[in-house]
mmCIF file of C-alpha atoms in Angstrom:
data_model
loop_
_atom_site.group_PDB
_atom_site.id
_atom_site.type_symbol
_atom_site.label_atom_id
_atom_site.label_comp_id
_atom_site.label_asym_id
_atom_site.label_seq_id
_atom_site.Cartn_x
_atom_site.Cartn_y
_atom_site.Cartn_z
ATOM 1 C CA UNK A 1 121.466 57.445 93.925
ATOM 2 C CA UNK A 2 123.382 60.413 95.383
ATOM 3 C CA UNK A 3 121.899 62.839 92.602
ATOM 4 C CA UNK A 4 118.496 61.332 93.257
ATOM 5 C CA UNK A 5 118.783 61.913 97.125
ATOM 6 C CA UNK A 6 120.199 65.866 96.054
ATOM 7 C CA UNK A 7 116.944 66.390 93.434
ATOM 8 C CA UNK A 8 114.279 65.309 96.411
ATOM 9 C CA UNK A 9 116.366 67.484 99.318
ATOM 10 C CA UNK A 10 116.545 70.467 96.570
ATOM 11 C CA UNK A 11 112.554 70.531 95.772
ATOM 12 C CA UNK A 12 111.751 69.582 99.244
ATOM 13 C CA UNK A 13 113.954 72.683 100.775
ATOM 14 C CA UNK A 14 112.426 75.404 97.950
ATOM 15 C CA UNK A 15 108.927 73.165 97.856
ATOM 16 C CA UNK A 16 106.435 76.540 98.966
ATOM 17 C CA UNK A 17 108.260 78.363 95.903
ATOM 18 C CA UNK A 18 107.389 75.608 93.514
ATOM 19 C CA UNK A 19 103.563 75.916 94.828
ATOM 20 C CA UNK A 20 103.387 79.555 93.318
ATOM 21 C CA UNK A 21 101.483 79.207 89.819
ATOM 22 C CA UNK A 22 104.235 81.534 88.617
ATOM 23 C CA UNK A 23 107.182 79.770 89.223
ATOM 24 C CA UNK A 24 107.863 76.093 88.178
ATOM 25 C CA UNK A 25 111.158 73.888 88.921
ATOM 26 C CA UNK A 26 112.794 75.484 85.799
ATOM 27 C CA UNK A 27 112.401 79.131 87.121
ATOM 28 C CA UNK A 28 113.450 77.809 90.352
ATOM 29 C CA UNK A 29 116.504 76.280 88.780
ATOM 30 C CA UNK A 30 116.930 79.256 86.991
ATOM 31 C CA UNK A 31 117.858 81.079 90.759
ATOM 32 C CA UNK A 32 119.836 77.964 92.201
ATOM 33 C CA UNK A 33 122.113 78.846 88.832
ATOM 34 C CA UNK A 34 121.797 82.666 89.349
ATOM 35 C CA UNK A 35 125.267 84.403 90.435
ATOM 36 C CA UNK A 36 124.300 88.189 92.285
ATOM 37 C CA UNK A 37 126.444 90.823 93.073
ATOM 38 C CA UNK A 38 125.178 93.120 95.947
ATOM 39 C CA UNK A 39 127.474 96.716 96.737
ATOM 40 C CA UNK A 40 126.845 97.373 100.488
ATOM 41 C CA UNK A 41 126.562 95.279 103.666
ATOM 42 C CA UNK A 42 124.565 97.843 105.750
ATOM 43 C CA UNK A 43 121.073 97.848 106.497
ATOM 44 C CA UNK A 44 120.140 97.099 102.960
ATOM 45 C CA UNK A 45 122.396 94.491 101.670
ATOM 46 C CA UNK A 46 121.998 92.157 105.099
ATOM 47 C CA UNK A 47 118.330 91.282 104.860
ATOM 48 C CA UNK A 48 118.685 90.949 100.389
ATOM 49 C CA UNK A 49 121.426 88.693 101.257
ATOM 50 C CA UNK A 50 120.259 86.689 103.671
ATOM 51 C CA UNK A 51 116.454 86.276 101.754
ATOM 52 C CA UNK A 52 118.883 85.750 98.187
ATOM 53 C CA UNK A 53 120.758 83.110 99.946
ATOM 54 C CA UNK A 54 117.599 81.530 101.491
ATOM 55 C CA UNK A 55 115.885 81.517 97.918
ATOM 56 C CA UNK A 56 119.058 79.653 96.646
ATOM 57 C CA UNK A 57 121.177 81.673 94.772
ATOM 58 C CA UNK A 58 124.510 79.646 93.584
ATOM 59 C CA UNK A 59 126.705 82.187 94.078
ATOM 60 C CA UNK A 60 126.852 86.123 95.942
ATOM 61 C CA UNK A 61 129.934 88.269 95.762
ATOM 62 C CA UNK A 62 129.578 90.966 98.230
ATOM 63 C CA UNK A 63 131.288 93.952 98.469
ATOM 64 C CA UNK A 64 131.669 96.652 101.358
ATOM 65 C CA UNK A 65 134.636 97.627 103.322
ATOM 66 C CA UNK A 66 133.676 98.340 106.516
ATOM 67 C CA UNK A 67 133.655 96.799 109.843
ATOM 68 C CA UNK A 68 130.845 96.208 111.582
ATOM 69 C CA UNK A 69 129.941 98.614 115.019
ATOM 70 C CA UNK A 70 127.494 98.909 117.482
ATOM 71 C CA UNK A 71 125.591 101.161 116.365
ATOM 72 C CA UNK A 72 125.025 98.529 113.178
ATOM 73 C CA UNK A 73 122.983 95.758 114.705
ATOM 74 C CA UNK A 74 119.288 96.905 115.259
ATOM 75 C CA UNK A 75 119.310 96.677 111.129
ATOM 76 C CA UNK A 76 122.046 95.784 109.777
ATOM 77 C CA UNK A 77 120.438 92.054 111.168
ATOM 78 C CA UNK A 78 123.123 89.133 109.790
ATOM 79 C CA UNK A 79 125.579 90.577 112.446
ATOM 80 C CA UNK A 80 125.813 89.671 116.437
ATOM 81 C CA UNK A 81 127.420 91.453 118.890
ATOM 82 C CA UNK A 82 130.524 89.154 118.847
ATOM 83 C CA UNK A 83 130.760 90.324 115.256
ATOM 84 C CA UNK A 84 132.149 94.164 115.964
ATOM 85 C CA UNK A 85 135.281 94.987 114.990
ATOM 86 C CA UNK A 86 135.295 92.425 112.206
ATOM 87 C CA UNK A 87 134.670 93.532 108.418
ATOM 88 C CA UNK A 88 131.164 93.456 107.653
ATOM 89 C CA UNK A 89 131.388 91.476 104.086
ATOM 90 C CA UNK A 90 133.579 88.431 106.176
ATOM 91 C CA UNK A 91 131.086 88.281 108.967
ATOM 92 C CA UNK A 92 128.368 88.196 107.022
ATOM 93 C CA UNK A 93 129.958 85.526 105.013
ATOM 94 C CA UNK A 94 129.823 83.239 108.311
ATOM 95 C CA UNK A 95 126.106 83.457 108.842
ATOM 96 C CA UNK A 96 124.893 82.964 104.952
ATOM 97 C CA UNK A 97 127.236 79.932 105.300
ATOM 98 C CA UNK A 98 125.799 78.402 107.992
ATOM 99 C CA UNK A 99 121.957 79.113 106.162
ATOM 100 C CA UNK A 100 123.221 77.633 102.695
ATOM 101 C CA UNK A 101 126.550 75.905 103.093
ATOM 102 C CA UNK A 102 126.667 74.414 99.562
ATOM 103 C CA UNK A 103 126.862 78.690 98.245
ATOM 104 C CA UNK A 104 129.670 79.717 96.665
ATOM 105 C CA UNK A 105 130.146 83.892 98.491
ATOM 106 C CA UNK A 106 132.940 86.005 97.402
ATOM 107 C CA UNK A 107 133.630 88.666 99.684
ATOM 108 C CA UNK A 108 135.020 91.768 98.895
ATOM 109 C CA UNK A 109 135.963 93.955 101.883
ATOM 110 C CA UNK A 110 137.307 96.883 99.610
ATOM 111 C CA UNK A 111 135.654 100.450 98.672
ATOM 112 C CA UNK A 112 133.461 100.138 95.242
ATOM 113 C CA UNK A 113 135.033 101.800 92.431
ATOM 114 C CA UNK A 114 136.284 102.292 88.652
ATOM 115 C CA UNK A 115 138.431 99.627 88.789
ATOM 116 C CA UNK A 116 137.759 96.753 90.493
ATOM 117 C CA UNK A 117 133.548 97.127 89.607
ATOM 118 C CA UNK A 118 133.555 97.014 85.398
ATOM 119 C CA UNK A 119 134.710 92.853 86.072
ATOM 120 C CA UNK A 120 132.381 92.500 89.112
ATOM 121 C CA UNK A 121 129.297 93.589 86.828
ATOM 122 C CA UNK A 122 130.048 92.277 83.956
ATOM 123 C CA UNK A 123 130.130 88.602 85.563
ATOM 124 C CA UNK A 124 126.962 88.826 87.471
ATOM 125 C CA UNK A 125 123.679 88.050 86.527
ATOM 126 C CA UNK A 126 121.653 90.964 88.790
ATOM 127 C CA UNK A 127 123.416 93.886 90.572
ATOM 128 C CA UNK A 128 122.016 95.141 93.981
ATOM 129 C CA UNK A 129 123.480 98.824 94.745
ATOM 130 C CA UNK A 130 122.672 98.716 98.338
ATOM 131 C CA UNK A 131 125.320 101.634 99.425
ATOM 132 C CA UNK A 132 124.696 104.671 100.919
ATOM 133 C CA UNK A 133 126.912 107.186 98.410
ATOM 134 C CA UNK A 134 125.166 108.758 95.678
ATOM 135 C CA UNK A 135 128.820 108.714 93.547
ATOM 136 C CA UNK A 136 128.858 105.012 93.779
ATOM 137 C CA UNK A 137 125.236 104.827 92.764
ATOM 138 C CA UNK A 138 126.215 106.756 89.919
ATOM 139 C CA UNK A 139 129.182 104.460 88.641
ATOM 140 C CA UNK A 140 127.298 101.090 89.413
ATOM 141 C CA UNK A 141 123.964 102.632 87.253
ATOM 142 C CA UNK A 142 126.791 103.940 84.482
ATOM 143 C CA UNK A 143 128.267 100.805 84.674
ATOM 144 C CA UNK A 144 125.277 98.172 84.645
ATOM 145 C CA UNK A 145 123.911 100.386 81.575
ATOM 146 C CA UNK A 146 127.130 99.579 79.620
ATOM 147 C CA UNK A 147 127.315 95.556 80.357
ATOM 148 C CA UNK A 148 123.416 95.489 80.252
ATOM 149 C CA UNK A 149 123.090 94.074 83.477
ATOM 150 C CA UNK A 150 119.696 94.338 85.386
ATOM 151 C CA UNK A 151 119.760 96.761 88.775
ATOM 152 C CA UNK A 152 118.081 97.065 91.945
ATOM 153 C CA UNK A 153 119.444 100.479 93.486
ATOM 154 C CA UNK A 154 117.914 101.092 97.176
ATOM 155 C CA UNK A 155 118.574 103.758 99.910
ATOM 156 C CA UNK A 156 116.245 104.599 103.079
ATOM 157 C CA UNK A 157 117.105 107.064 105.490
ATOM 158 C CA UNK A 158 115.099 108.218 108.919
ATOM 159 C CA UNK A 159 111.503 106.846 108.031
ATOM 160 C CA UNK A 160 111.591 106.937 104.307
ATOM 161 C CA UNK A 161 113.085 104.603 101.659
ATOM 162 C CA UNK A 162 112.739 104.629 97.882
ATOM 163 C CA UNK A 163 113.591 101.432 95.334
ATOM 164 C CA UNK A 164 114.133 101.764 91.622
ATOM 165 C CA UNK A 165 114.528 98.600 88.872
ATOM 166 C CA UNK A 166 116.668 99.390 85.808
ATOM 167 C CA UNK A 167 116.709 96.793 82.590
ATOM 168 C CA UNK A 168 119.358 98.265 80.300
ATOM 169 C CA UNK A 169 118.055 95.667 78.119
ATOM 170 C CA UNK A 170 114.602 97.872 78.110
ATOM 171 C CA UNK A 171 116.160 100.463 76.016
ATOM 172 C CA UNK A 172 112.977 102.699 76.436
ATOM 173 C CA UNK A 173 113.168 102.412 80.078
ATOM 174 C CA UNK A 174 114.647 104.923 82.400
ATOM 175 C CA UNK A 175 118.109 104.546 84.544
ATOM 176 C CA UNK A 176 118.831 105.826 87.674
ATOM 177 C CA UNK A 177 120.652 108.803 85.714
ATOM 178 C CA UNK A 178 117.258 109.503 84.117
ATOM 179 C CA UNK A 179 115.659 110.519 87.580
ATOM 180 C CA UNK A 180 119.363 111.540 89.656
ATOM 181 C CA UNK A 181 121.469 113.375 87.201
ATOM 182 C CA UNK A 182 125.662 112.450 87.656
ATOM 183 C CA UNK A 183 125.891 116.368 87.679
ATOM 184 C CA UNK A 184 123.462 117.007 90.953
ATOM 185 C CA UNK A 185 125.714 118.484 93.881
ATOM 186 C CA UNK A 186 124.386 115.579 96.411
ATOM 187 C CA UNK A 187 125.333 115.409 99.926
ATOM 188 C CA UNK A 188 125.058 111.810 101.184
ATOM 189 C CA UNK A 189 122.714 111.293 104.107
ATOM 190 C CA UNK A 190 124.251 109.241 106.356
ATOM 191 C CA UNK A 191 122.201 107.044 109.499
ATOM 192 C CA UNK A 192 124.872 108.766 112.113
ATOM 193 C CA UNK A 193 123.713 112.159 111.577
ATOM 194 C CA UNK A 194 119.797 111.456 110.435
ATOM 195 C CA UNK A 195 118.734 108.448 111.832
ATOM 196 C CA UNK A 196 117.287 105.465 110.272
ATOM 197 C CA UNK A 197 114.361 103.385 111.344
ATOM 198 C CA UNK A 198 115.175 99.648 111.179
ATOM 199 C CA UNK A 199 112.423 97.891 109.387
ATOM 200 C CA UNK A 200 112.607 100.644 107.275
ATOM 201 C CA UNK A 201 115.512 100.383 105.765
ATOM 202 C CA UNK A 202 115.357 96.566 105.499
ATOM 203 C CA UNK A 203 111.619 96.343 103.798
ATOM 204 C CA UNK A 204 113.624 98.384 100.642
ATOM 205 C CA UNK A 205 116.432 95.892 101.274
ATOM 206 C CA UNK A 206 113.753 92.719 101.459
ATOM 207 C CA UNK A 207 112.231 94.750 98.123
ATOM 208 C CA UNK A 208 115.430 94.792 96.616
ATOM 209 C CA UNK A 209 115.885 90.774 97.047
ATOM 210 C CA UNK A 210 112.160 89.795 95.904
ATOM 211 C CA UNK A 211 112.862 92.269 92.407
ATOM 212 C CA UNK A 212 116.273 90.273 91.998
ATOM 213 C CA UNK A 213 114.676 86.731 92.410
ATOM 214 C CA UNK A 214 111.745 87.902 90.029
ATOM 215 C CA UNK A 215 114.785 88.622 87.387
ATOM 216 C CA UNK A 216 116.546 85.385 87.676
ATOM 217 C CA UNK A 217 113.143 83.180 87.780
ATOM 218 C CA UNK A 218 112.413 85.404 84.037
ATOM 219 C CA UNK A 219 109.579 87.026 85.560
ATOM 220 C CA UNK A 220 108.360 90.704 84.927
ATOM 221 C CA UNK A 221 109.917 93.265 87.124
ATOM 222 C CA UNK A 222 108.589 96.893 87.801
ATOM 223 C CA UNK A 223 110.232 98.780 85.615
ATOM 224 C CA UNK A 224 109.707 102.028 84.844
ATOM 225 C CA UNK A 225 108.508 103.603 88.481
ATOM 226 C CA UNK A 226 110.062 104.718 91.304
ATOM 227 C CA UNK A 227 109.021 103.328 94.625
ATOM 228 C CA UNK A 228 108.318 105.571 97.367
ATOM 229 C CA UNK A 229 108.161 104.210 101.103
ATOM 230 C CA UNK A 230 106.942 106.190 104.235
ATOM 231 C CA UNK A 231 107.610 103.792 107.320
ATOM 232 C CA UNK A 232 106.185 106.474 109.246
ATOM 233 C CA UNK A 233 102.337 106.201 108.208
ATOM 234 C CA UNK A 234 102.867 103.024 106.167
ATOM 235 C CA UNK A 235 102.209 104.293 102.974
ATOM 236 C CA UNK A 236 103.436 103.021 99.208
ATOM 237 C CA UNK A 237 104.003 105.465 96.743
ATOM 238 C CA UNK A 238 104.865 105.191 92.869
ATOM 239 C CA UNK A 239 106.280 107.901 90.293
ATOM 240 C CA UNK A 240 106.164 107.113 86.917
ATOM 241 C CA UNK A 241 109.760 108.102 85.531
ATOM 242 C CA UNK A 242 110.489 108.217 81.911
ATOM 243 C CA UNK A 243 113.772 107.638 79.676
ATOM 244 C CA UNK A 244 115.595 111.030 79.488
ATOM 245 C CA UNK A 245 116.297 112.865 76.337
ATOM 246 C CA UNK A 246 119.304 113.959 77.002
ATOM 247 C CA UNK A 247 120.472 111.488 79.389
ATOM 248 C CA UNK A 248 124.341 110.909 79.815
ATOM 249 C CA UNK A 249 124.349 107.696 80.737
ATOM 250 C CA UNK A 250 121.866 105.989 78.793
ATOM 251 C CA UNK A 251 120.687 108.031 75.795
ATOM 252 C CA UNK A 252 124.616 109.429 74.316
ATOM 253 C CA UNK A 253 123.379 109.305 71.056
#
């Protein structure tokens, strides 16, 4: 009777997913069971949460060791005012809990590295770099490549934000190494000397979350292209991007 009562309340609660021709109960099932592991609780990594969560992901381990400030909440949108001061990953925690209680988050309120990611990756199902260092985009690309894990990287700064999908598993596809090469003397843009436009940011965040649910469900993700997003005069681009030759990371041999 109990697991009865649980079936109706599950298909009832994720009922307007289950109307889409292109996903049934099984690829609805198929994200309940889904375990996600998103790198950055800034203005990216709030709204995929909170729309992964919503869409019923089983389990999110979240990692990002800052605290949240001020200057965070027009974007970075899971956290309230009474929220500064407190680490971003734990606060955030309390609001996808209240959304989804029965979700099993892991938070992580350390720095991203060598270390502590290869286990992290390696256990998930889809990785979401969400960060804002070019280094750490670097390591989690290097590192999804070698465990074949799919990955969503995403950055936005002032009006403009950009969203790439790589499927090691497509091994004619291109990583983010193919486009970005390791070697590339980057200086990391940060919001407190640039700016960032909210929705901005969080549309490649939201973008991020609806490329992650399309993996989990088994549907057909955009591979391949680089997404290009002006804020500014609303406008979509896409750049075809192709495997590199002589790519470090995912053509060695």
């Amino acid at each position: 009777m109990q697991d009865e009562k649980k079936s109706i309340t599950f298909e009832l609660r994720h009922s307007r997913h289950l109307l889409l021709d292109q996903l049934d109960v099984d690829g609805v099932k198929k994200i309940h069971n889904s375990k996600i592991l998103i790198i950055g609780a800034g203005g990216l990594g709030c709204p995929a949460a909170q729309y992964l969560v919503s869409s019923g992901i089983n389990s999110l381990q979240w990692v990002d060791p800052d605290i949240v400030s001020e200057s965070n909440l027009p974007r970075q949108i899971l956290f309230a005012p009474n929220k500064v001061g407190q680490k971003k990953v734990l606060a955030g925690m309390d609001h996808l809990k209240k959304m989804s209680p029965e979700i099993t988050i892991l938070p992580e309120p350390v720095k991203a590295n060598s270390k502590n990611l290869p286990g992290w990756i390696s256990a998930a199902d889809v990785v979401l770099e969400c960060s804002d260092q070019f280094k750490t985009k670097q390591l989690v690309n290097k590192l999804c490549v070698q465990f074949k894990r799919p990955l969503i990287i995403g950055s936005a700064i002032q009006w403009n934000g950009q969203l790439q999908v790589i499927d090691p598993k497509l091994i004619n596809q291109a990583c983010y190494a193919c486009v970005f090469d390791p070697k590339d003397n980057v200086t990391d843009a940060a919001c407190g000397a640039f700016g960032v436009f909210a929705p901005a940011v969080g549309t490649i965040g939201i973008l991020q979350a609806n490329e992650a649910l399309k993996i989990v469900a088994g549907l057909k993700t955009s591979v391949g292209k680089l997404l290009l997003f002006d804020a500014l005069n609303l406008d979509f681009n896409f750049i075809e991007i192709n495997k590199r030759k002589d790519c470090p990371v995912c053509n060695k041999d």
